[in-house]
Short mmCIF file of C-alpha atoms in Angstrom, two decimals:
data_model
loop_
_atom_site.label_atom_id
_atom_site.label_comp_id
_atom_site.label_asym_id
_atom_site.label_seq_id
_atom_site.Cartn_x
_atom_site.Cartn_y
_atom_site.Cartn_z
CA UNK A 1 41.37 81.16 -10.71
CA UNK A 2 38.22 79.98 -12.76
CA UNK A 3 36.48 78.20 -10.35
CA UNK A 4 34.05 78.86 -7.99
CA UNK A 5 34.70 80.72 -4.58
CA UNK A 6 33.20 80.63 -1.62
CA UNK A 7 33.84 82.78 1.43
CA UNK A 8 34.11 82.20 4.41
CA UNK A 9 35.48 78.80 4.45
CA UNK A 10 34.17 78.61 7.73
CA UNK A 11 32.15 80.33 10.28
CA UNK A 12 31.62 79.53 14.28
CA UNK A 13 28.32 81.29 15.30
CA UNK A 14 25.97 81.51 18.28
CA UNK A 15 22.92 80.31 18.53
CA UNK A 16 20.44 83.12 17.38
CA UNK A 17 22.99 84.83 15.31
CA UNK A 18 22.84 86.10 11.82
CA UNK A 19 25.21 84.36 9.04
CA UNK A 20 25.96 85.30 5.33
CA UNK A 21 27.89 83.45 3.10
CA UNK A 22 29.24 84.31 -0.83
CA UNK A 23 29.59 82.37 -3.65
CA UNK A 24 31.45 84.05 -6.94
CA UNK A 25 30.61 81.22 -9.69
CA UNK A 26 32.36 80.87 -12.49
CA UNK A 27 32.18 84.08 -14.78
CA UNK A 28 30.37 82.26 -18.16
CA UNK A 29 27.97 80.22 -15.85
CA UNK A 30 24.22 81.29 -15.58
CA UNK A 31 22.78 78.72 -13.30
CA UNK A 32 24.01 78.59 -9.26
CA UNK A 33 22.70 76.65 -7.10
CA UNK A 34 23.08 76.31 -3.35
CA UNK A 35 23.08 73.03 -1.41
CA UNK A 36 23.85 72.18 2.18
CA UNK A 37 26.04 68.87 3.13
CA UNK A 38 25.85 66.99 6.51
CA UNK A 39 28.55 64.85 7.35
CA UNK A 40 28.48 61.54 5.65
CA UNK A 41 25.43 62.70 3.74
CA UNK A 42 25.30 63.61 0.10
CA UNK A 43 24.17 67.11 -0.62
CA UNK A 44 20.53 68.53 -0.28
CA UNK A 45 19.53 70.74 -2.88
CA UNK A 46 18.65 73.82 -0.92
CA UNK A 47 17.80 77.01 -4.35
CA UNK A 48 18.96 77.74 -7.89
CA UNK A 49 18.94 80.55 -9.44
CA UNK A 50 18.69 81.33 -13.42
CA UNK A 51 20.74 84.39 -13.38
CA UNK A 52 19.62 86.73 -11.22
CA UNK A 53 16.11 85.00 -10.49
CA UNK A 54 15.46 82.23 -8.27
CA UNK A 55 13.32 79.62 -9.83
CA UNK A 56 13.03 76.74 -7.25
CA UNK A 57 13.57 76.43 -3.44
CA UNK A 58 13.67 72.93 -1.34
CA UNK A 59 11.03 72.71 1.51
CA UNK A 60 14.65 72.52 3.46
CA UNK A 61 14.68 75.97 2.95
CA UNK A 62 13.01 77.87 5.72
CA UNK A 63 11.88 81.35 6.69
CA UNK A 64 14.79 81.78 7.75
CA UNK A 65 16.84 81.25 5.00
CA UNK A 66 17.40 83.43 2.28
CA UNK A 67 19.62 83.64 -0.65
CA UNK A 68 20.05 86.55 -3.38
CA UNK A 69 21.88 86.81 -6.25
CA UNK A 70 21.36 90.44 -7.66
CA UNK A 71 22.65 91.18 -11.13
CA UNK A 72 22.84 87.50 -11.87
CA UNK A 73 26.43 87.53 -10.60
CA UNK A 74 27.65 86.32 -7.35
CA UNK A 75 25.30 85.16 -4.73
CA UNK A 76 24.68 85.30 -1.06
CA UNK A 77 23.03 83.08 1.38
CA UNK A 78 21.39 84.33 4.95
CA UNK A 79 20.41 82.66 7.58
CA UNK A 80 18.64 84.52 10.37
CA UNK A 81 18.38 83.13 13.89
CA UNK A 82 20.64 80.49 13.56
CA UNK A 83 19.81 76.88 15.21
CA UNK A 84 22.49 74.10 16.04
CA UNK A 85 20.83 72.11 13.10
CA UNK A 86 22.03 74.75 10.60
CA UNK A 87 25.46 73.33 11.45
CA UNK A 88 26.53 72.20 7.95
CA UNK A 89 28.58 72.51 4.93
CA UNK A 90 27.25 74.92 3.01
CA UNK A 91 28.12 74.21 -0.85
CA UNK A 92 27.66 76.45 -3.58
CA UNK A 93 27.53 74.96 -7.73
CA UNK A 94 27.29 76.48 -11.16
CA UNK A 95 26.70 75.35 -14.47
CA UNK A 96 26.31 76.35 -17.95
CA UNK A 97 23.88 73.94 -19.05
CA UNK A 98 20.49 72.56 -17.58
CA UNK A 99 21.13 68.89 -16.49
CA UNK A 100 24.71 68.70 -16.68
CA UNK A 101 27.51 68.27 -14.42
CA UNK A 102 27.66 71.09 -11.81
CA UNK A 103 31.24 72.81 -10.70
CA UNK A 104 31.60 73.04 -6.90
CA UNK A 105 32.85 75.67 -4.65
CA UNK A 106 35.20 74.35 -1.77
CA UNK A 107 31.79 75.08 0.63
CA UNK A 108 31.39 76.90 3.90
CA UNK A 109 31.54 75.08 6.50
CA UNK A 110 28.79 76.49 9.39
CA UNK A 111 29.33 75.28 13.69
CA UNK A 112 26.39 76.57 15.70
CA UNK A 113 27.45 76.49 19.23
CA UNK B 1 10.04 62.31 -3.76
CA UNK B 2 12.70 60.82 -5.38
CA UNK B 3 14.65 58.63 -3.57
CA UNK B 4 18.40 57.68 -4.57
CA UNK B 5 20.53 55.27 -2.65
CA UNK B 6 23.65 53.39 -3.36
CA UNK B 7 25.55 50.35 -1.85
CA UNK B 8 27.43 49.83 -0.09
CA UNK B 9 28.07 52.74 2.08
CA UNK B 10 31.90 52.03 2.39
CA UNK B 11 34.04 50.00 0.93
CA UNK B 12 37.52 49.12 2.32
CA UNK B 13 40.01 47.70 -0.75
CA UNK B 14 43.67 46.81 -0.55
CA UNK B 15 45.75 48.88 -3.09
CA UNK B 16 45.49 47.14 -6.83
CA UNK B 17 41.69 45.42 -5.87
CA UNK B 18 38.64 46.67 -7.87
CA UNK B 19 36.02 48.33 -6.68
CA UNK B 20 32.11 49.11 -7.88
CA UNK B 21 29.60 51.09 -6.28
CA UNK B 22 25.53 50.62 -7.32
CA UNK B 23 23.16 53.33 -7.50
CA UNK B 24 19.08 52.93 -7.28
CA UNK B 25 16.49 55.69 -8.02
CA UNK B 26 13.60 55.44 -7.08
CA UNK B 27 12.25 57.50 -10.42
CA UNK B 28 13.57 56.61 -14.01
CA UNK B 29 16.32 59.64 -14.76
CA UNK B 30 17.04 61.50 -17.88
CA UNK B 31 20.74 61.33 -17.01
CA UNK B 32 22.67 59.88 -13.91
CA UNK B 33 25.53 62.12 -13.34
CA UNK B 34 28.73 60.73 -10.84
CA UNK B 35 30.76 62.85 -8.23
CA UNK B 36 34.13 62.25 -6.19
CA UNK B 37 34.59 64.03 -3.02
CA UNK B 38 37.72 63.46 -1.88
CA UNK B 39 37.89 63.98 2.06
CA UNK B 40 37.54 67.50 3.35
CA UNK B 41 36.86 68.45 -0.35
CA UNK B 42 34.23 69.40 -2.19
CA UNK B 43 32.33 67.22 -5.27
CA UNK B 44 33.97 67.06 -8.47
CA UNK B 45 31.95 66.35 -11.57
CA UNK B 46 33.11 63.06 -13.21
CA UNK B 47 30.82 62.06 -15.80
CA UNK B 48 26.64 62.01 -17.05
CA UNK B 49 25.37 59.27 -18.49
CA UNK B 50 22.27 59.79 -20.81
CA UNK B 51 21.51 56.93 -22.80
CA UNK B 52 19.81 53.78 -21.69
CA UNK B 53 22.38 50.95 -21.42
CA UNK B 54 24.98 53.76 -22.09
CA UNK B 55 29.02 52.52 -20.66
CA UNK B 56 31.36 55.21 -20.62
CA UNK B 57 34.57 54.56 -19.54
CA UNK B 58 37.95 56.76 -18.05
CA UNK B 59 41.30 55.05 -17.52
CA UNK B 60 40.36 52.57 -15.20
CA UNK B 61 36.88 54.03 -14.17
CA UNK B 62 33.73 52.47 -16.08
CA UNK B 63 30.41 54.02 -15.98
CA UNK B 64 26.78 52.04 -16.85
CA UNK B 65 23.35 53.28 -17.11
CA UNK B 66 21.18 50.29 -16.49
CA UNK B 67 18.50 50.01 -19.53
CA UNK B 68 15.38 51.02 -17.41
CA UNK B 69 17.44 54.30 -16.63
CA UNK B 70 16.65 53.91 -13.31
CA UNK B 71 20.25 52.06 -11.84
CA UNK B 72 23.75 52.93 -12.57
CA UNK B 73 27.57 51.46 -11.49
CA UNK B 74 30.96 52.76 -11.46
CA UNK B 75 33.72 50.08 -11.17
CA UNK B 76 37.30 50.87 -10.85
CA UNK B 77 39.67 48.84 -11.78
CA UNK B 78 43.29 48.34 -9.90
CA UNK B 79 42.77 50.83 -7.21
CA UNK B 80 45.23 53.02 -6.41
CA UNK B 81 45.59 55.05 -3.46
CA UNK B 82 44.50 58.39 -5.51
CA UNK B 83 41.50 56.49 -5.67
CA UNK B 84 40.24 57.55 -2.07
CA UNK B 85 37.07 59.33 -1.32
CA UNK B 86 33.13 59.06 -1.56
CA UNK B 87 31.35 58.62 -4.95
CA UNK B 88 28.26 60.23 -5.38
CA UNK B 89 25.63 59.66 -7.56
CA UNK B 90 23.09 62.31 -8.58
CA UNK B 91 19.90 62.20 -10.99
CA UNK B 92 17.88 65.19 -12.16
CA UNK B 93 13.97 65.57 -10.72
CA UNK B 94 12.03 66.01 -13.90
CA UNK B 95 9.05 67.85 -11.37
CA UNK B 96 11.94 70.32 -11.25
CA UNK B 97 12.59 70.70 -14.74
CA UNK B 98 15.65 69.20 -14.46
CA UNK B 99 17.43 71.69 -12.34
CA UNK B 100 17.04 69.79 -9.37
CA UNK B 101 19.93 67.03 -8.43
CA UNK B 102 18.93 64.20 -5.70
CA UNK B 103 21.97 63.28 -4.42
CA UNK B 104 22.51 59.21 -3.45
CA UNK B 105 23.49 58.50 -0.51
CA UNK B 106 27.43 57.57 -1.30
CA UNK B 107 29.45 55.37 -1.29
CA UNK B 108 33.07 55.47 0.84
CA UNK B 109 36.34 54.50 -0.10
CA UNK B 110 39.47 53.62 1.52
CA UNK B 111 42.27 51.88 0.33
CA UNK B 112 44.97 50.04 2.59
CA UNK B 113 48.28 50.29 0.73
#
């Protein structure tokens, strides 16, 4: 498989909790980006990362999110303390070229209870 | 920031009807890129535009820039029940060199066979 994975495909947390999610993009692929998806919402650019550095992050992003991707391989996503309004799809995109069509991972789909 | 919405937000067609779906920025784009999420899937890349006034078309799908690169369309033709899902629009924020997609708001569809 050549795509992009992302794992877990879904997580049930409590409130408080921590949560970390992986995304393996697609070997070739320098850019990954994360975004987060509400339900009947387009995605909402969250980071990106240029290999293994992370060159932008949205204002949706708080403290307590964080997202890594050492070596400029996979990356991970954390988010500390956990709120119901975390509860989300959690998408994950790479691409070879600035400004061109990105290649989604299936997501992770996030329930805060 | 920039702003992109499209209309309607869902469209019901009977089998063999066409269908279009407008997107609006609220910023002129270098590119306006289009996305199908089928439901309970993830987005899949369909097609950038780059050129002002640019029509691009796939089988029955056909794809227009507007000229002030700031509205785009995808019309369908014949729908087919494969057809189903949301289309997405997406345009790049230049402030983020690029990297950045703003998602529009989507538009659903459902087809009655």
């Amino acid at each position: 498989d050549t795509g992009v994975s992302q794992d877990p495909r879904h997580k049930i947390t409590k409130r408080g909790q921590n949560v970390t999610f992986r995304c393996d993009p697609i070997s070739e692929h320098n850019r990954l980006y994360w975004y987060r998806q509400t339900l009947g919402q387009g995605p909402e650019f969250l980071t990106y990362f240029q290999n293994e550095a992370q060159l932008e992050k949205s204002r949706l992003l708080s403290d307590r999110f964080s997202a890594e991707r050492p070596k400029g391989s996979f990356s991970t996503l954390e988010i500390q303390r956990t709120e119901q309004g975390d509860s989300a799809m959690y998408l994950c995109a790479s691409g070879q070229r600035v400004n061109y069509g990105y290649t989604f991972g299936s997501g992770t789909r996030l329930t805060v209870v | 920031g920039q702003q992109v919405m499209q209309i309607p937000q869902y469209q019901h067609v009977q089998e063999g009807e066409d269908f279009t779906t407008y997107c609006n920025s609220s910023t002129t784009l270098s590119n306006i890129q289009w996305y199908k999420q089928r439901p309970g899937g993830h987005p899949v890349f369909l097609i950038q535009l780059v050129k002002s006034g640019e029509v691009k078309k796939q089988k029955r799908l056909t794809f227009q820039f507007g000229e002030a690169k700031k509205n785009s369309s995808l019309h369908i033709t014949a729908t087919q029940t494969t057809d189903v899902g949301t289309y997405f629009c997406a345009g790049p924020e230049s402030n983020f060199g690029n990297e950045k997609l703003t998602f529009g708001t989507g538009t659903r569809l459902t087809i009655i066979p």
